[in-house]
C-alpha cells in the first residue's frame, strides 16, 4: 500500500513535469505574443517599441531558455507575477479556486442527490414507466447545451419572474452582501450545472445497477430471503457505485479547473474563465500555475478513485 | 423478439430515419444557402415550414443539411472514442503493472491537457503546408475528418478510465479465474469474458457523449476549426440562436429538438446493443 | 424525507424573496470586458480607458463635437494665443514649444495638489526604456520639459504638425505616491505600481471619482473624490460590472442587475436594435456611429486583385445600403473612404460606389474576366476565386461576410469564407500579410487622424521592421505618401482640407481597402438618466461622468 502510493506519487510528478513542458510549449507555439497583438491594435507602436517590449517581457529569448527560467523560479518557490493583472499569481488564483469550488462542488452534490435515486429507481423498474421517465429526463439533461439552459433559466427566473439575480456573486447596489444574498446568486448557475450533470450520473447508476442485478450474488442474496430494499442498497448499490466512483474521480480535477461556459454566462469569477483569459493573454505565470494546479488535482482525483475502489471492492488490491 | 427490445428497435429506426432524411436533404428541401434579406426571422409558412433565420434562409433546409455534418461527426466520433478508450482501458486494467501505470498516466495527462491553446495552435496551422489544396480544404470530408480527429483524440479518456475500473473488478471474478485456469489466451479472455462485462459503462458513456459532441463541434467553429459558414450544422445553428435569444427565442427550438431526438435514438439503440453483448442473456 | 423537502421549500422561498428597491444614488454600469491592469500609462485596453476616464484625466481630449479641448489645463496652446511658439529642435528641424497651465483647483484624492512635478515624473517614467509603457511615441516626441512653477510648464516637441497641441495621451500620475516605487526598480514598476497593488488609494486619482474596490473578473466600485473641485457628481457610488456574454448582459439589464450598458463596450448592434424594437419603457437607446471603420483589406500582391478595375468592380457589386438597412436597421452608415462623414475634413464629392451590378459586370469583362457557366475565368482559364478571411466569433462580421459572398457570387466571383480566432487573425494573418486576397476587420481612430500607418509605403509590415506598421494591403503610391506627409505639416486648415479631399479621392479610386461601414455603438440608458454624451471616437463618454444626472 505504501509502496503503491509512493510509486503513484512519483508517476504523478513525472506527469506534472511533462505537462508543464507541454503547456509551456503550446502557449509559446500559439501565434502572436502579447506584443504582436499590441502592435496589431495600436497604430502608434513602432518597430523600436516592439523590440523594447519583447526584451522587457523576455519574449526575445528562445523557448527552452524561457521554460528553464520559469522552472527555476518555481523551484525556488516563486510563482511570479501575472502579466495581465500585474499581481502575484496566488493572489489571483486563490479567490478564483474558491469561487469555482463553491459553484462546482454544490452542483456536483446536488446532481448526485437527484441522479442516484433516479438511476436506482429506474433500474428497479426496468422497462416500466418510471424507467422511461428517468431515461427521458436523462436524455434531455445531456442534450441541453449549457449556455442555452443557463440563458433560459435567466430569462425565466431573473427577467420574467424577477425572483433571482441574473448573475454575479453578490448584489452591487444598495446594501447588497450577506449570506442570503450570496445564496440567491448561486441558485441559477448551480442549477444550470446540476441539471446538465444529472443525466450522466442517472444513466451510469442505472446501467451499473442493472449490471449487478444479473450477478449471481444478488440472486443468492434474494434466494436467502433478503428484502428487496436491503438487496438493492446493501449489496447491489455497493458494487454498482464503482463506475460512479471512477466518474467522481474524473470530476475531481474539474472542480479546480472550473466551468468556462457557466462562469461566462453568469459572470462568476472562477477558474474556467481565469485559465481561458490567461492562456489567451499569454500570461505564462498565471496560466501555468493554474493549469498545473488543475493537473495535480486531476492526478489526485485518479489516486483517490483507485483508493476508493480498493476499499469498496475487496477483490481489488493495490500494489 | 421481446417487448423489452421494442425501445431499442425504435432507436435504430429513428437513427435510420434521421440519416435518411439528412442524406436526402438536397431533394427534400430548398437551397440552405439562399438568402433573402427582405425576410429575416420570418414566421413559419408554406414555403418555409420552420420559418427563416437571421439572413432570411430556410430553417428547415438548414436543419436537414446541417444534420448531415452533425450526425456524421457525432456517430464517428462516439464510436472512435469508445473504441480507443475501451481498448486502452481493457489493456491497462487486465495487464496491470507498468503498462497500466503508463497508459493511465497518459490518460490523466490528456485529460488535464488544456484544449484552448492546442486548438489555437491547430487553427493557425496552414493546411496548405501539409499538401492539402484549397479545394480539399473547404470540402465537407476534410472538415468532418478534422473535427472527428480532434474530438475523438480528446474524448476517449473517460471511457478508458471507466473500462479499466470495471476490468479490475471483473478480472478477479470466478468465471474469469476459471477461464484462466483452463488455459484460455489473454486475448480470448479479454474479448470473450471481460469485454461483455465492461460493455455497460462503455456504451452508456459513448451514447451520452453524442449530444456533447454535436455541441463541441459548434465550439470548434468559434475557433475556425469547425463547420464554416455559410454551411449549417446543428451546433452552429444553436450557437447562432444564442445571439438572438432576445429577439427570436424560438430559433433554438429546432436544432435543440434535433439534438434531443438524436441523443434519444443513440441511447435507445445503445441499450439494445448492450443487451446484445450481454453474455447472460 | 418529507422534512427535508419542506426545509428545501422554505429555503427556496427565502431565496426568491425580492430585495428592497434600489437606492437612487448609485448606478451600475455593464461592460463586456474586465480591465486587467489599472495603470493609466502602461498598456492600452478599452475597458481600462473607460473606467479610468472617471478617475484620472488626460491633459487634453477630443470632446463629443470632435474638437480638442483642455481637461486638466486652463487654456489650449495655439500660435494665436501665444502659448505655442515655433522653435528649432537641437538637430535643426522645426519644432514647437507648448506652455500649459494646470487648473488651480486640481487635487489628488488624498488632498495633494496636482502640479508640474507630476507631469515631469510621468514623462520620465514614460520615456524610461524599462518602464513597460507600450506606446512610447508621445513621450519620445517631448524633448524636454521646462517647469515655470507648480502649475505652469513648457513642453518642447521634436516636430511641428497640425495637431501639435493634442496631448490626449498625457495622463499625469502622482509623483508623491509613485516615484519611490518607480525609482526603486524601473523594470519591476509595471507589476509593483500602486494602481495594481493597492488600487483603493484615493491619492492615485484626480478625477471626480476614486476607485474603492476591485474584484478581479467581476466588478469595480467607485466613490466620489472628496477633493474634486469641479462639477459635483450626483452618484454616491458607481459600479462597473463586467459580463462578457452579451445575451447575459442583456438579461442583467432587464432584471435590474445593471442599470445601463456602455456603448463603448456594450451590445453588438443587431442585439441593441432588437432591444430597441421591443420598446421597453424603462430604457432608451442612443446609437452613435463613429470612427470604427469596418473594411476589407485587399492584398495588393495578389495577381487577381492588383488590377484596380477588379477592386472597383467588387465595390459596385456590393449592396452596402441594403445590408445596412436589413441587418443593422439603417444605423450603420456606409463608408466611402476611411474618413467619416462626421469628420470636419470629410469631402462631399468623394467617389461613391452605389450598388450597380451591370457596371460591375462590364468592368470585370473589360478586365478580362469572362462569364462562363456562372463563374468568371480569365484568358488562361483561371477562375475568379478569392478567399475572404475574418475574425471567428464576431457575429456581425460573420453575417456581413456571408452576404458579401452571396452578392459577389451573382457577379460570377467565387468567394471562399474562412474565420480565424482573433489572435491568429491579427498576429499572423493580417500583420504578417498572410491573407491571400481579402481580410475583413476594423480600425478605430481619432478625429482628423492622419492614416499614415495604414497607407504610407514605409508602413508596410515586414520582417525587417518586426512587422510594425499597419499598411497590411501593401499599398505603395508616391502620390499618397506625399499627401500624408503634406497633411501632417500643413498648419493652414483650408489648405489642409484640400489635401484631405485629394486623399479621399485617391483612396476611393485606388481602393487599397474596400470600405464597408462606420460601426455604430449602442448606449442603453435608463429613461431618467441624462447627460451621457456618446463621442463616437476613442475618448469615452465617461470623461464627462460628472454631468450624468437623474432627470429631476
Short mmCIF file of C-alpha atoms in Angstrom, two decimals, chain C residues 23-289:
data_model
loop_
_atom_site.label_atom_id
_atom_site.label_comp_id
_atom_site.label_asym_id
_atom_site.label_seq_id
_atom_site.Cartn_x
_atom_site.Cartn_y
_atom_site.Cartn_z
CA UNK C 23 -31.26 53.17 -3.77
CA UNK C 24 -31.32 56.03 -6.23
CA UNK C 25 -27.87 57.43 -5.61
CA UNK C 26 -25.90 54.60 -7.17
CA UNK C 27 -25.51 53.46 -10.76
CA UNK C 28 -24.38 50.06 -12.04
CA UNK C 29 -22.79 50.15 -15.49
CA UNK C 30 -22.47 46.96 -17.53
CA UNK C 31 -19.49 46.45 -19.87
CA UNK C 32 -18.27 43.38 -21.76
CA UNK C 33 -14.63 43.28 -20.71
CA UNK C 34 -12.84 43.39 -17.39
CA UNK C 35 -9.88 45.81 -17.26
CA UNK C 36 -6.87 43.70 -16.35
CA UNK C 37 -4.38 46.33 -15.19
CA UNK C 38 -5.29 49.82 -13.98
CA UNK C 39 -2.10 51.83 -14.50
CA UNK C 40 -3.13 54.59 -16.92
CA UNK C 41 0.10 54.71 -18.94
CA UNK C 42 1.24 51.10 -19.23
CA UNK C 43 -0.78 49.29 -21.87
CA UNK C 44 -3.97 50.32 -23.54
CA UNK C 45 -7.25 48.48 -23.32
CA UNK C 46 -10.72 49.90 -23.92
CA UNK C 47 -12.14 48.64 -20.61
CA UNK C 48 -9.37 50.36 -18.69
CA UNK C 49 -9.74 53.60 -20.64
CA UNK C 50 -13.47 53.55 -19.93
CA UNK C 51 -13.11 53.08 -16.17
CA UNK C 52 -10.05 55.27 -15.69
CA UNK C 53 -11.66 58.20 -17.53
CA UNK C 54 -13.84 58.63 -14.43
CA UNK C 55 -10.84 58.77 -12.10
CA UNK C 56 -7.83 60.14 -13.98
CA UNK C 57 -7.90 62.73 -16.73
CA UNK C 58 -5.50 63.48 -19.58
CA UNK C 59 -4.17 66.95 -20.36
CA UNK C 60 -6.39 67.36 -23.45
CA UNK C 61 -9.13 65.31 -25.11
CA UNK C 62 -11.45 65.30 -28.10
CA UNK C 63 -14.93 66.24 -26.95
CA UNK C 64 -18.28 64.98 -28.24
CA UNK C 65 -18.12 67.53 -31.09
CA UNK C 66 -14.69 66.12 -32.07
CA UNK C 67 -12.77 69.29 -31.06
CA UNK C 68 -9.60 69.32 -28.98
CA UNK C 69 -10.33 70.74 -25.54
CA UNK C 70 -8.45 71.16 -22.28
CA UNK C 71 -9.19 68.70 -19.48
CA UNK C 72 -6.50 69.47 -16.92
CA UNK C 73 -5.14 72.65 -18.49
CA UNK C 74 -6.62 76.14 -18.34
CA UNK C 75 -6.13 77.10 -21.97
CA UNK C 76 -5.23 75.15 -25.09
CA UNK C 77 -1.90 76.43 -26.51
CA UNK C 78 -2.07 77.86 -30.04
CA UNK C 79 0.01 80.26 -32.11
CA UNK C 80 -2.82 82.80 -31.86
CA UNK C 81 -2.87 82.94 -28.07
CA UNK C 82 0.94 82.86 -27.91
CA UNK C 83 1.13 79.73 -25.76
CA UNK C 84 2.61 77.81 -28.71
CA UNK C 85 5.86 79.02 -30.23
CA UNK C 86 7.79 77.75 -33.21
CA UNK C 87 11.36 76.76 -32.45
CA UNK C 88 14.21 74.72 -33.84
CA UNK C 89 15.00 71.34 -32.32
CA UNK C 90 18.64 70.73 -31.29
CA UNK C 91 19.23 68.97 -34.62
CA UNK C 92 17.79 71.88 -36.56
CA UNK C 93 14.34 70.59 -37.51
CA UNK C 94 11.19 72.66 -37.00
CA UNK C 95 9.80 72.05 -33.54
CA UNK C 96 7.32 73.69 -31.19
CA UNK C 97 7.17 74.78 -27.55
CA UNK C 98 3.82 74.49 -25.78
CA UNK C 99 3.08 76.17 -22.48
CA UNK C 100 0.37 74.61 -20.36
CA UNK C 101 -1.02 75.82 -17.04
CA UNK C 102 -2.80 73.24 -14.89
CA UNK C 103 -6.17 74.20 -13.46
CA UNK C 104 -5.64 75.61 -9.95
CA UNK C 105 -8.39 73.51 -8.36
CA UNK C 106 -6.95 70.09 -9.22
CA UNK C 107 -6.19 67.75 -6.34
CA UNK C 108 -5.31 64.10 -5.97
CA UNK C 109 -7.84 62.14 -3.91
CA UNK C 110 -5.66 62.49 -0.78
CA UNK C 111 -5.70 66.29 -0.91
CA UNK C 112 -2.27 66.83 -2.50
CA UNK C 113 -2.48 69.33 -5.38
CA UNK C 114 -1.70 68.17 -8.94
CA UNK C 115 1.45 70.01 -10.05
CA UNK C 116 4.00 70.28 -12.84
CA UNK C 117 6.14 67.79 -10.88
CA UNK C 118 3.58 65.08 -11.59
CA UNK C 119 3.72 65.86 -15.31
CA UNK C 120 7.52 65.69 -15.32
CA UNK C 121 7.51 62.41 -13.38
CA UNK C 122 5.00 60.90 -15.82
CA UNK C 123 7.20 61.88 -18.74
CA UNK C 124 10.35 60.50 -17.08
CA UNK C 125 8.56 57.24 -16.35
CA UNK C 126 7.12 57.07 -19.85
CA UNK C 127 10.37 57.55 -21.70
CA UNK C 128 12.33 55.15 -19.48
CA UNK C 129 13.14 52.14 -21.65
CA UNK C 130 12.31 49.62 -18.90
CA UNK C 131 9.09 51.11 -17.60
CA UNK C 132 6.93 48.92 -19.84
CA UNK C 133 4.96 51.75 -21.42
CA UNK C 134 3.51 50.23 -24.57
CA UNK C 135 3.23 53.33 -26.66
CA UNK C 136 6.41 55.34 -26.32
CA UNK C 137 5.62 57.65 -29.24
CA UNK C 138 4.19 60.55 -27.24
CA UNK C 139 6.99 60.52 -24.65
CA UNK C 140 9.61 60.40 -27.40
CA UNK C 141 8.05 63.41 -29.06
CA UNK C 142 8.64 65.50 -25.92
CA UNK C 143 12.31 66.51 -25.97
CA UNK C 144 12.33 68.48 -22.73
CA UNK C 145 10.00 69.99 -20.12
CA UNK C 146 10.73 73.39 -18.52
CA UNK C 147 8.92 73.89 -15.23
CA UNK C 148 7.99 77.53 -14.62
CA UNK C 149 6.16 76.97 -11.36
CA UNK C 150 3.91 74.46 -9.61
CA UNK C 151 1.19 74.81 -12.22
CA UNK C 152 2.90 76.03 -15.41
CA UNK C 153 5.29 74.12 -17.62
CA UNK C 154 6.53 74.18 -21.22
CA UNK C 155 6.82 71.10 -23.45
CA UNK C 156 9.39 71.11 -26.26
CA UNK C 157 8.27 68.86 -29.10
CA UNK C 158 10.55 67.37 -31.76
CA UNK C 159 8.28 68.17 -34.70
CA UNK C 160 5.64 70.61 -35.81
CA UNK C 161 2.43 69.01 -37.04
CA UNK C 162 -1.03 70.47 -37.49
CA UNK C 163 -2.22 68.63 -34.39
CA UNK C 164 0.68 69.94 -32.30
CA UNK C 165 -1.48 70.83 -29.31
CA UNK C 166 -3.19 67.43 -28.95
CA UNK C 167 -1.83 65.91 -25.72
CA UNK C 168 -4.52 63.29 -25.22
CA UNK C 169 -2.11 60.59 -24.13
CA UNK C 170 -0.55 62.58 -21.31
CA UNK C 171 -2.20 61.37 -18.12
CA UNK C 172 -0.31 62.62 -15.07
CA UNK C 173 0.33 60.12 -12.29
CA UNK C 174 1.01 61.21 -8.68
CA UNK C 175 4.75 61.64 -8.12
CA UNK C 176 4.29 61.74 -4.34
CA UNK C 177 2.95 58.18 -4.33
CA UNK C 178 4.58 56.52 -7.31
CA UNK C 179 8.05 57.99 -7.66
CA UNK C 180 9.62 55.81 -4.92
CA UNK C 181 8.30 52.56 -6.39
CA UNK C 182 9.49 53.54 -9.86
CA UNK C 183 12.98 54.64 -8.84
CA UNK C 184 13.46 51.56 -6.65
CA UNK C 185 13.31 49.28 -9.70
CA UNK C 186 12.10 50.69 -13.00
CA UNK C 187 11.97 47.26 -14.64
CA UNK C 188 9.64 45.95 -11.95
CA UNK C 189 7.46 49.05 -11.88
CA UNK C 190 4.90 47.53 -14.24
CA UNK C 191 3.97 44.99 -11.54
CA UNK C 192 4.88 46.95 -8.41
CA UNK C 193 2.90 50.11 -9.14
CA UNK C 194 0.25 51.38 -6.78
CA UNK C 195 -2.61 51.15 -9.31
CA UNK C 196 -2.27 47.38 -9.46
CA UNK C 197 -1.01 46.67 -5.93
CA UNK C 198 -3.29 48.96 -3.93
CA UNK C 199 -5.88 50.38 -6.30
CA UNK C 200 -8.04 51.70 -3.47
CA UNK C 201 -5.64 54.55 -2.58
CA UNK C 202 -7.55 57.78 -3.26
CA UNK C 203 -4.29 59.63 -3.91
CA UNK C 204 -3.84 57.82 -7.23
CA UNK C 205 -6.78 59.63 -8.81
CA UNK C 206 -7.55 63.20 -9.77
CA UNK C 207 -10.96 62.80 -11.43
CA UNK C 208 -14.45 63.16 -9.92
CA UNK C 209 -14.34 59.55 -8.68
CA UNK C 210 -11.81 57.31 -6.94
CA UNK C 211 -11.70 53.51 -7.07
CA UNK C 212 -12.67 51.92 -3.76
CA UNK C 213 -12.86 48.23 -4.61
CA UNK C 214 -11.64 45.90 -7.36
CA UNK C 215 -12.90 42.31 -7.57
CA UNK C 216 -10.94 40.69 -10.38
CA UNK C 217 -13.10 39.35 -13.18
CA UNK C 218 -16.30 40.71 -11.65
CA UNK C 219 -16.60 44.42 -10.88
CA UNK C 220 -15.03 47.69 -9.75
CA UNK C 221 -16.55 50.17 -7.33
CA UNK C 222 -16.03 53.92 -7.43
CA UNK C 223 -16.96 56.67 -4.98
CA UNK C 224 -16.70 60.47 -5.30
CA UNK C 225 -13.28 62.06 -4.87
CA UNK C 226 -13.63 64.29 -1.78
CA UNK C 227 -11.08 66.75 -3.21
CA UNK C 228 -12.72 67.12 -6.61
CA UNK C 229 -13.50 70.81 -7.04
CA UNK C 230 -15.16 70.63 -10.43
CA UNK C 231 -18.84 69.98 -11.08
CA UNK C 232 -20.03 67.66 -8.31
CA UNK C 233 -21.12 64.20 -9.49
CA UNK C 234 -24.59 63.11 -8.44
CA UNK C 235 -23.99 59.41 -7.84
CA UNK C 236 -22.65 58.42 -4.44
CA UNK C 237 -21.42 55.15 -5.89
CA UNK C 238 -20.67 53.85 -9.37
CA UNK C 239 -20.22 50.16 -10.05
CA UNK C 240 -18.73 48.89 -13.29
CA UNK C 241 -19.67 45.25 -13.78
CA UNK C 242 -18.09 43.10 -16.47
CA UNK C 243 -20.28 40.49 -18.21
CA UNK C 244 -18.63 39.11 -21.32
CA UNK C 245 -21.58 37.25 -22.75
CA UNK C 246 -23.81 39.86 -24.36
CA UNK C 247 -27.02 37.82 -24.10
CA UNK C 248 -26.34 37.51 -20.37
CA UNK C 249 -25.52 41.21 -20.17
CA UNK C 250 -28.94 41.99 -21.62
CA UNK C 251 -30.51 39.69 -19.02
CA UNK C 252 -28.66 41.62 -16.31
CA UNK C 253 -30.07 44.85 -17.71
CA UNK C 254 -33.64 43.56 -17.93
CA UNK C 255 -33.55 42.05 -14.44
CA UNK C 256 -32.01 45.13 -12.84
CA UNK C 257 -28.55 43.66 -12.17
CA UNK C 258 -27.09 46.56 -14.17
CA UNK C 259 -28.75 49.94 -14.78
CA UNK C 260 -27.17 50.78 -18.12
CA UNK C 261 -24.91 49.28 -20.78
CA UNK C 262 -21.93 51.28 -22.02
CA UNK C 263 -21.84 51.93 -25.75
CA UNK C 264 -18.06 51.76 -25.91
CA UNK C 265 -18.05 48.13 -24.74
CA UNK C 266 -21.63 47.01 -25.00
CA UNK C 267 -24.12 45.03 -27.02
CA UNK C 268 -23.49 44.26 -30.67
CA UNK C 269 -25.59 46.47 -32.93
CA UNK C 270 -28.02 43.72 -34.04
CA UNK C 271 -28.81 42.91 -30.43
CA UNK C 272 -29.28 46.57 -29.47
CA UNK C 273 -31.60 47.08 -32.44
CA UNK C 274 -33.67 44.14 -31.23
CA UNK C 275 -33.81 45.65 -27.75
CA UNK C 276 -34.95 49.00 -29.09
CA UNK C 277 -37.64 47.39 -31.26
CA UNK C 278 -39.16 45.71 -28.23
CA UNK C 279 -39.68 49.24 -26.85
CA UNK C 280 -39.07 48.56 -23.18
CA UNK C 281 -40.39 51.68 -21.40
CA UNK C 282 -37.55 51.55 -18.87
CA UNK C 283 -34.75 52.23 -21.36
CA UNK C 284 -33.72 54.48 -24.17
CA UNK C 285 -31.11 53.56 -26.75
CA UNK C 286 -28.70 56.06 -28.31
CA UNK C 287 -26.98 54.87 -31.47
CA UNK C 288 -23.75 56.67 -32.27
CA UNK C 289 -21.82 55.94 -35.41
#
